[in-house]
Short mmCIF file of C-alpha atoms (C1' of nucleotides) in Angstrom, two decimals:
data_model
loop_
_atom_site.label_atom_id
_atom_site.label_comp_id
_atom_site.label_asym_id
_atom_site.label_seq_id
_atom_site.Cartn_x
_atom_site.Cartn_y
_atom_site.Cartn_z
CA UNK A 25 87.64 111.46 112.76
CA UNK A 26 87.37 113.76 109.69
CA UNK A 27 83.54 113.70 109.03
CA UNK A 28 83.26 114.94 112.93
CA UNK A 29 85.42 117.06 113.04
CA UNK A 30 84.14 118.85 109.70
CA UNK A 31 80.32 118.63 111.20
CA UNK A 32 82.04 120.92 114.13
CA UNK A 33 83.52 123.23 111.86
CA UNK A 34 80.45 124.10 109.54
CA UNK A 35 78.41 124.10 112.96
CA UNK A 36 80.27 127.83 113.77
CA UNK A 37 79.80 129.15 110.23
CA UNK A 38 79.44 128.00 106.39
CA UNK A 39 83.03 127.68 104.91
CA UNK A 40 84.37 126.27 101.97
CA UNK A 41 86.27 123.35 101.34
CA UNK A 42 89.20 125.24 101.33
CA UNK A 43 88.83 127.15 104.74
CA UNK A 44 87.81 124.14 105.72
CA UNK A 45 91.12 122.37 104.94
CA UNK A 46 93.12 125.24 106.86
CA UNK A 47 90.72 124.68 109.37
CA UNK A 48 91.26 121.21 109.89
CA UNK A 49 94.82 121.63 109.64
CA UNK A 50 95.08 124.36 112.48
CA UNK A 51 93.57 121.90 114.69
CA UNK A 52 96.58 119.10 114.84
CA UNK A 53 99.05 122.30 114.99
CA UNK A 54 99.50 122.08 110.93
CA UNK A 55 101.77 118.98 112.09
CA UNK A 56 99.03 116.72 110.43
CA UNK A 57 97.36 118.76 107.41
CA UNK A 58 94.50 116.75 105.37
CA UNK A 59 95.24 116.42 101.87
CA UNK A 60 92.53 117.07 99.36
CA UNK A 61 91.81 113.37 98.47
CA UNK A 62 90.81 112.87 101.79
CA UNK A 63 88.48 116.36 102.52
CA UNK A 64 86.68 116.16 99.19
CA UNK A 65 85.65 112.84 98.89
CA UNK A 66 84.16 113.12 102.72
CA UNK A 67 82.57 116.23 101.71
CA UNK A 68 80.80 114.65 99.06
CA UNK A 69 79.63 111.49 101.52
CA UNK A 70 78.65 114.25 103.81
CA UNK A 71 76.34 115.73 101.40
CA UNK A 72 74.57 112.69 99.31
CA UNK A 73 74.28 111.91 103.46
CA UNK A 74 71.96 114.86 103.23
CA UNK A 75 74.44 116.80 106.61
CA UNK A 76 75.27 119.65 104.58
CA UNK A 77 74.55 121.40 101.13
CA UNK A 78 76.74 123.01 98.98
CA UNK A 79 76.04 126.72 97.59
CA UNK A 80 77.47 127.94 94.57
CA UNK A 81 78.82 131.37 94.89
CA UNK A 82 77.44 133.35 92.15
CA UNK A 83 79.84 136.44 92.39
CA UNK A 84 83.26 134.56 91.31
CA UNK A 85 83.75 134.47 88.28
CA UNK A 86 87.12 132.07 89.16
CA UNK A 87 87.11 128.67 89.92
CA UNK A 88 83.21 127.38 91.32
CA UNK A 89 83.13 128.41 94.93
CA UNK A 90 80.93 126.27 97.05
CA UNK A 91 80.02 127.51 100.49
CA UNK A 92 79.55 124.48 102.91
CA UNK A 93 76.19 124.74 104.88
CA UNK A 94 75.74 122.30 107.54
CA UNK A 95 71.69 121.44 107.73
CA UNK A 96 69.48 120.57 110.65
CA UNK A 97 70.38 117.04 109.69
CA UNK A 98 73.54 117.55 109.86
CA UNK A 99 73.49 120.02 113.04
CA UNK A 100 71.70 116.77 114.75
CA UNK A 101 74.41 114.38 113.51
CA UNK A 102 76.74 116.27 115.32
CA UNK A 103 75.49 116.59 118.46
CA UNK A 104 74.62 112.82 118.52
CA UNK A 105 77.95 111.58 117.62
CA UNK A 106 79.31 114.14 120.89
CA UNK A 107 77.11 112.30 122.68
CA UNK A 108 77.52 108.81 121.55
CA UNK A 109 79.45 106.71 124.08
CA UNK A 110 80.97 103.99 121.39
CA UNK A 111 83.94 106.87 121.13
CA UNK A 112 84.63 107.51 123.97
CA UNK A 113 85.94 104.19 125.69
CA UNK A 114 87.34 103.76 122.51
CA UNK A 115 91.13 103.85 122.62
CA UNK A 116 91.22 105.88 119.17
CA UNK A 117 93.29 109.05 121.06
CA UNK A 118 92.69 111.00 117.13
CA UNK A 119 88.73 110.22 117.81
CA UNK A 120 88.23 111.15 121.47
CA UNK A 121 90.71 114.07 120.74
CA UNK A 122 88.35 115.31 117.85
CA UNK A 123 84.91 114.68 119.89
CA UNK A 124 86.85 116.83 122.64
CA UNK A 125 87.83 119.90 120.11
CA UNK A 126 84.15 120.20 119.55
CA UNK A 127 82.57 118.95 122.83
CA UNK A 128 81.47 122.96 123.08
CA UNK A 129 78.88 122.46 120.70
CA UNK A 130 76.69 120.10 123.28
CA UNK A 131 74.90 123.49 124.77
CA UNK A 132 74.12 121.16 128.01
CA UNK A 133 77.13 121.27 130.89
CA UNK A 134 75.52 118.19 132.14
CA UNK A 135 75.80 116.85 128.70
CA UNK A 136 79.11 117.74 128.40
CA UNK A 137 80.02 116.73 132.08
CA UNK A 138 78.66 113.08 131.05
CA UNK A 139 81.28 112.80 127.88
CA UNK A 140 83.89 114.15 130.48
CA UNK A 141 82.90 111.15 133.10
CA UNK A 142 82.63 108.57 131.25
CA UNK A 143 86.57 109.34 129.66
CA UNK A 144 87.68 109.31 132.97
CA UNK A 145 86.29 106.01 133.90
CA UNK A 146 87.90 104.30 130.75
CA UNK A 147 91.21 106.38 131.84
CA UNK A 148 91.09 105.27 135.19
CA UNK A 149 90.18 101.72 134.69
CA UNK A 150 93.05 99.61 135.67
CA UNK A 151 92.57 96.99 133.47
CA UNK A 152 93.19 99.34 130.34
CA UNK A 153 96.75 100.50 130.38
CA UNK A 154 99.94 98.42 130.56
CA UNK A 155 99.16 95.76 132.70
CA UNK A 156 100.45 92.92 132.53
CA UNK A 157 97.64 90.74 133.96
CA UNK A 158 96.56 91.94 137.55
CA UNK A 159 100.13 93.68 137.84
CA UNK A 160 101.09 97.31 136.43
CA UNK A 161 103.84 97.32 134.95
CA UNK A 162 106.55 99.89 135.87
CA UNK A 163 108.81 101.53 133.93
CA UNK A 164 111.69 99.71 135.77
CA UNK A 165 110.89 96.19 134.60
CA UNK A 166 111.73 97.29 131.10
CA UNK A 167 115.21 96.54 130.46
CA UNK A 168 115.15 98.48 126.82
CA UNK A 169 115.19 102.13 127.41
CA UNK A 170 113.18 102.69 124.41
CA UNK A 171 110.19 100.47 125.69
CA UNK A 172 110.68 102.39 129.12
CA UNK A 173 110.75 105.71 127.38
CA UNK A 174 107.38 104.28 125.89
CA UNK A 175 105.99 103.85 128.98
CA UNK A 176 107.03 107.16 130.26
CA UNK A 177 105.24 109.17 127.91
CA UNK A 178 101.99 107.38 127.97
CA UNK A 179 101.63 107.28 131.70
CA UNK A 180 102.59 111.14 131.63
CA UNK A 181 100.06 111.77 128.85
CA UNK A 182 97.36 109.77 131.14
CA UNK A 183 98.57 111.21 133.68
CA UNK A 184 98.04 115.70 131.99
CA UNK A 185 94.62 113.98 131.04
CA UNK A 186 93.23 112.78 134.60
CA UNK A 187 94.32 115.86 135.87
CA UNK A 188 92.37 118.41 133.17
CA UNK A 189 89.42 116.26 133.80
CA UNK A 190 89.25 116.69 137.30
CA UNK A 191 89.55 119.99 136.92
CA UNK A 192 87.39 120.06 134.18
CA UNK A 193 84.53 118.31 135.91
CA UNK A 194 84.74 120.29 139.26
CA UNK A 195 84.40 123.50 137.13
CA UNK A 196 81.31 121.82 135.21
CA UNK A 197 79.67 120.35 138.80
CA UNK A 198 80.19 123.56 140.15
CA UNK A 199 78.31 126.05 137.83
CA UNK B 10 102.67 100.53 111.51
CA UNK B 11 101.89 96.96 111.73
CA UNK B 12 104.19 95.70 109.43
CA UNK B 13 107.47 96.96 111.58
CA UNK B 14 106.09 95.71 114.60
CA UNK B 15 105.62 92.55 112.57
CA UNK B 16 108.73 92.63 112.09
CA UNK B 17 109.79 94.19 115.46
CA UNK B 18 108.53 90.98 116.83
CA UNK B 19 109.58 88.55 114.61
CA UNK B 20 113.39 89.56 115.08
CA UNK B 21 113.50 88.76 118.53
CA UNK B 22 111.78 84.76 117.66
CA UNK B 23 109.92 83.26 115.01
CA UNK B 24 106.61 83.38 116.25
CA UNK B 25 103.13 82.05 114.94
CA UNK B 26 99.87 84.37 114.20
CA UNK B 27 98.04 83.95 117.12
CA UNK B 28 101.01 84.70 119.75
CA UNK B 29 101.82 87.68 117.23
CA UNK B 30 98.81 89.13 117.85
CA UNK B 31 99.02 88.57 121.65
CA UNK B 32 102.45 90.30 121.24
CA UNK B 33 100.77 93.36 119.18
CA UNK B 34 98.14 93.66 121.75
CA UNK B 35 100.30 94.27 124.69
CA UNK B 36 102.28 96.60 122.44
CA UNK B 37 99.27 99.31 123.21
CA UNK B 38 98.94 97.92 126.62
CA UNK B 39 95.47 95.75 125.50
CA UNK B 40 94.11 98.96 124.24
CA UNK B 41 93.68 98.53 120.73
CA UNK B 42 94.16 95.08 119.98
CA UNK B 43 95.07 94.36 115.75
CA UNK B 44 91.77 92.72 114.23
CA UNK B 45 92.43 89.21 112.32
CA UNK B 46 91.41 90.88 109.10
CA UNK B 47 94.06 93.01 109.76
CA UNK B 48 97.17 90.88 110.50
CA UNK B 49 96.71 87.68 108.83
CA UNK B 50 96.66 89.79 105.38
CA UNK B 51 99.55 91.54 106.79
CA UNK B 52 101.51 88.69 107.16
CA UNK B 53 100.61 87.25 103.69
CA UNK B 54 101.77 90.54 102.38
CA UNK B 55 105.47 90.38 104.03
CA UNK B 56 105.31 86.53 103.10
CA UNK B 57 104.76 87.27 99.32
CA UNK B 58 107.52 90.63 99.53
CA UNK B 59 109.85 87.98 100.90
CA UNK B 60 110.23 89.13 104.50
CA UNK B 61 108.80 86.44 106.32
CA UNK B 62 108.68 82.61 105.73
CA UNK B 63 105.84 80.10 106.96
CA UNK B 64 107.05 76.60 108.46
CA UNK B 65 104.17 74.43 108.93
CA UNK B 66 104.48 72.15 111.88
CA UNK B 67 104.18 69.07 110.72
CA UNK B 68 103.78 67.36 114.87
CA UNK B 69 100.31 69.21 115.32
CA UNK B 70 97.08 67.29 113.77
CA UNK B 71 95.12 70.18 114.77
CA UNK B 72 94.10 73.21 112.65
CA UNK B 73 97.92 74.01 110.85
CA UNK B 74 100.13 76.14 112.84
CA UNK B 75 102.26 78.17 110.71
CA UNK B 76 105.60 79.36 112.43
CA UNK B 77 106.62 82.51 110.86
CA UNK B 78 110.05 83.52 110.47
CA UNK B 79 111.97 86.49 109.55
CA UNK B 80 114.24 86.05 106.41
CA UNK B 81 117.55 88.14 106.15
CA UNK B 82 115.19 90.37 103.70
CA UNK B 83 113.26 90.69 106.44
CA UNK B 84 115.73 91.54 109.04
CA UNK B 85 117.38 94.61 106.51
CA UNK B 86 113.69 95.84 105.77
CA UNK B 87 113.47 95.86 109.54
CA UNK B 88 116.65 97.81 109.88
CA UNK B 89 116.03 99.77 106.81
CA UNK B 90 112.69 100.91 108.20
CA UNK B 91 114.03 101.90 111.87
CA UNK B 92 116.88 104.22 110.12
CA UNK B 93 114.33 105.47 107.39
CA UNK B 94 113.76 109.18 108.37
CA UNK B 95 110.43 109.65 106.61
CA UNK B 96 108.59 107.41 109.70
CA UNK B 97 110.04 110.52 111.79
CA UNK B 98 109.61 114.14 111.34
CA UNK B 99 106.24 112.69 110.27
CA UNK B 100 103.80 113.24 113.17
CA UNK B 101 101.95 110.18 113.00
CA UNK B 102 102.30 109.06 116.17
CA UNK B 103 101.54 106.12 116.20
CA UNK B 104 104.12 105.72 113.40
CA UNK B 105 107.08 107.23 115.76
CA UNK B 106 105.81 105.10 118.47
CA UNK B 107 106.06 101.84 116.71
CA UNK B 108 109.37 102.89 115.59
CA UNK B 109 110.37 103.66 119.09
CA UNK B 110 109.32 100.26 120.55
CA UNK B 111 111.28 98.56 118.14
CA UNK B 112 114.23 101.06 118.36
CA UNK B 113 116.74 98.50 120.37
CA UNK B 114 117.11 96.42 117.16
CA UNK B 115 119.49 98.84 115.95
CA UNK B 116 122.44 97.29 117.46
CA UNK B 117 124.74 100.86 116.75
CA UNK B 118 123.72 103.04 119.65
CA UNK B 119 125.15 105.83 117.24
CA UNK B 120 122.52 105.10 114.89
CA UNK B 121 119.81 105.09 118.03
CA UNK B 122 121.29 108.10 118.87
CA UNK B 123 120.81 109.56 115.18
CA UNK B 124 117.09 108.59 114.88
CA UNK B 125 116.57 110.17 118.74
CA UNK B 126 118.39 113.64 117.62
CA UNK B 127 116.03 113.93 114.57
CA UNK B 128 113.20 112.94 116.09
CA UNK B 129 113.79 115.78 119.06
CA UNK B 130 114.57 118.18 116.14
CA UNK B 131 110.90 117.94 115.17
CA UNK B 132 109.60 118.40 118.31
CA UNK B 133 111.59 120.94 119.47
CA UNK B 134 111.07 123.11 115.92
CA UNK B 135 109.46 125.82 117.34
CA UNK B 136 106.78 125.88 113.93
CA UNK B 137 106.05 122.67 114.49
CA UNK B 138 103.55 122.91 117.16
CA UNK B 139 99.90 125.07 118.08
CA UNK B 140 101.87 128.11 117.02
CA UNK B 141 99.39 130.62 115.35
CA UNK B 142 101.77 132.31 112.44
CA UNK B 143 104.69 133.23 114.41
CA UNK B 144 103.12 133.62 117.90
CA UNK B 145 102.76 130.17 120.28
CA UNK B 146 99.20 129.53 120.85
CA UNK B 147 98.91 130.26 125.02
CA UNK B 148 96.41 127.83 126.41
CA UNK B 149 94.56 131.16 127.66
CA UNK B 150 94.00 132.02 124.92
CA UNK B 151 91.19 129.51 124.36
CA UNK B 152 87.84 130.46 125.63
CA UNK B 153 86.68 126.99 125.09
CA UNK B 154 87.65 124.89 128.43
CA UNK B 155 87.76 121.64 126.34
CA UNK B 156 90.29 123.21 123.50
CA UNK B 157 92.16 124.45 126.20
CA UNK B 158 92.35 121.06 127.74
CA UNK B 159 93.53 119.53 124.43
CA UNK B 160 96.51 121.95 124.34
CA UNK B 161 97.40 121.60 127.84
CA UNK B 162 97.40 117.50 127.36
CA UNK B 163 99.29 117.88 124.23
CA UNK B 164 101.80 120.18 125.65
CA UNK B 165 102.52 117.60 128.29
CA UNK B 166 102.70 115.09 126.23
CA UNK B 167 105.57 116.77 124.19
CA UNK B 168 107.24 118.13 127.32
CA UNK B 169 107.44 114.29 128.87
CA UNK B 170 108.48 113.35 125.51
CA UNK B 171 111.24 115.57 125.17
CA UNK B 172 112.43 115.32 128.53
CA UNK B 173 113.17 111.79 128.10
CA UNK B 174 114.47 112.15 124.68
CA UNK B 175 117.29 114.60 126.11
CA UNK B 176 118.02 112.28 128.93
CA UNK B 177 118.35 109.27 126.74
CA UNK B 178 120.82 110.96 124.29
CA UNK B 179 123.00 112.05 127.16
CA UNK B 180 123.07 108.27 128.11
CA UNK B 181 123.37 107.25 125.10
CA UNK B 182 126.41 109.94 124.25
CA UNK B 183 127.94 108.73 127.65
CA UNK B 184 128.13 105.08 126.93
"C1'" DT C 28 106.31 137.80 79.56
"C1'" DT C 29 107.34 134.23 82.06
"C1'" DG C 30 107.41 132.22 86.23
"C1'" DT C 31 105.95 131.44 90.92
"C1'" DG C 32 102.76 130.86 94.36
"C1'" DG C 33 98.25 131.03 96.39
"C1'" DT C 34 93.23 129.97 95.95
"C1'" DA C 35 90.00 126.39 94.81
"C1'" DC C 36 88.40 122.11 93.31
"C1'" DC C 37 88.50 117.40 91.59
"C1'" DT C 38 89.79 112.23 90.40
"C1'" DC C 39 92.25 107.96 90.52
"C1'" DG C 40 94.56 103.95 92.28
"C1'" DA C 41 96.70 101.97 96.18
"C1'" DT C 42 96.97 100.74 100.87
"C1'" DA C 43 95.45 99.99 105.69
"C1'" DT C 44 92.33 98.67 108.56
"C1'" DC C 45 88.02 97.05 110.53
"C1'" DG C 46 84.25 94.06 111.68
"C1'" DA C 47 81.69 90.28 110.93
"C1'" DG C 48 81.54 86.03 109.31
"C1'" DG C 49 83.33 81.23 108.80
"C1'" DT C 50 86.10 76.60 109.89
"C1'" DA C 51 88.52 73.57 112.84
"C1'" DT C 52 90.45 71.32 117.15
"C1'" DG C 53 91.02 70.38 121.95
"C1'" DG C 54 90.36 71.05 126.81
"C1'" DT C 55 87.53 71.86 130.96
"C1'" DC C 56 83.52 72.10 133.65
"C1'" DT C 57 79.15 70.27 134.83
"C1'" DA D 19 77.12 64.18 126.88
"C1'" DG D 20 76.67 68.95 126.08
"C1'" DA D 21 78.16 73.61 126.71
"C1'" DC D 22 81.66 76.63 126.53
"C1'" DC D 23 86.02 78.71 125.73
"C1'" DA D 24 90.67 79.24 123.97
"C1'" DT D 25 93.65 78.28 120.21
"C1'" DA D 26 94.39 78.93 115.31
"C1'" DC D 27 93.52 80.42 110.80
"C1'" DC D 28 91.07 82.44 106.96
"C1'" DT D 29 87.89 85.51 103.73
"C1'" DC D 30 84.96 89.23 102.35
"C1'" DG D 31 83.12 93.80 101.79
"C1'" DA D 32 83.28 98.41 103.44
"C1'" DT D 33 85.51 102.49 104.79
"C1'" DA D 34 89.32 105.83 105.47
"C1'" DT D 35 93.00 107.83 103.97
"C1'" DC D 36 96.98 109.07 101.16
"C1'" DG D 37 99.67 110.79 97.39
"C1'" DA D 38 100.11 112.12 92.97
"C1'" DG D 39 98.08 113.90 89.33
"C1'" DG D 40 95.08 117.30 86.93
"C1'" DT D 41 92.26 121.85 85.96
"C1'" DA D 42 91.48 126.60 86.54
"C1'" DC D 43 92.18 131.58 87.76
"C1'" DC D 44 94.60 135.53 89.72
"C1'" DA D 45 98.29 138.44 91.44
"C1'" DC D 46 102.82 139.85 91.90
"C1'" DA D 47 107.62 139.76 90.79
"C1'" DA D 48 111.70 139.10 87.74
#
DNA sequence: TTGTGGTACCTCGATATCGAGGTATGGTCT
DNA sequence: AGACCATACCTCGATATCGAGGTACCACAA
């Protein structure tokens, strides 16, 4: 989710849009960059939201530079939407993935540990992923490679998931 | 995509809405199952391109059950859209995923093979991926536990991914 | 000097999708 | 008989995003 993931940005440091776009691209890896018609138009919702204000830098005498200031609004929007549990049970991967990147910015382990918890229930639910009724289905009963190659991956990305937030949590319980 | 796995589906039997979007929800494993206001515009979409066709039953009195079947337009968009390397360097997942469920429809295993070889090009391009200028981002290197995380679950995800891709291309170069 | 490429910002139209609402029918359970 | 649920289809308004286009300015190279 862009807005979110922007909120986490500006909640480091002031950028503007254009850090903000390299910014935002660095975090998929540059494999999914957002273009301008996407970044600006959410900046502008973002601000007649009243979440951040723009400054005008003075100094250029270039193009209008506008420095990107998250406010207290803004700063509380944030942390409410790392909190919020609608995203987290949510199957969105992009979402959870984004809420994770800034999950640092909840100051609280226990807040954080909470977040963690509640993704690993939905993970570990056995009603959520690829069953086929009561029964899981294994890669086996697939006669189409591609559909078992399917399979594959998701269970081994499930799989690198439950065992970070094991880890994770046992780190977070512990200190 | 919804539209190829529209279409995915519809080449195997004509099918009406409502078991379509049975067929699209097991597709994510139940995870994120395709809102009505999503596929029944869909399918009036491919209707009006041409792709699809509508038979009404006439033996129902109940609320009209439209059987929807693929026209030969339909079948070469399918086709067209499964050899179409745009869908693949891209790194929409979800995208390449679709794609990949949909894959054994291309009854040429050379032309399987082709879409599997690019498709491992991308992942294996060394710029492709969390790589920081020249230098591959090392999941030490993130102070944040939760960044680190997504790295690590990404990394695995690619690694299971490309594991299978190079054992599927070695079966499929066998056969 | 002309071009190329990076910084920086913006708009427009199109498409995809969601969620919530609505309209039926028919079966099952109580 | 009434409640409830599954089947089956549809519309509407809102939001998210994309891609292509445009406007500037500046620096460096050919």
């Amino acid at each position: 989710m862009l807005k979110l993931a922007i909120l986490g940005f500006l909640h480091d440091r002031p950028l503007h849009g254009y850090e903000l776009r390299r910014h935002l691209a660095a975090l998929t890896g540059h494999v999914r960059p957002i273009s301008d018609g996407t970044l600006y138009p959410a900046i502008k919702r973002l601000e007649s939201d009243g979440l951040l204000v723009r400054e005008t830098e003075p100094g250029t005498a270039a193009a209008p530079r506008h420095t990107l200031h998250l406010t207290e609004a803004g700063r509380a929007a944030l942390l409410d939407r790392l909190r919020e549990p609608e995203a987290l049970d949510v199957s969105d991967e992009n979402r959870w993935f984004t809420l994770l990147a800034f999950l640092r910015h909840l100051d609280n382990p226990a807040d954080q540990a909470a977040v963690l918890r509640r993704r690993l229930a939905f993970l570990a639910e056995p009603a959520s992923f690829f069953y086929e009724g009561e029964r899981p289905l294994g890669a086996e009963e697939f006669a189409d490679p591609f559909r078992r190659g399917l399979l594959l991956i998701a269970r081994a990305t499930t799989e690198a998931e439950l065992t970070w937030l094991r880890e994770t949590l046992a780190e977070l319980d512990a200190a």
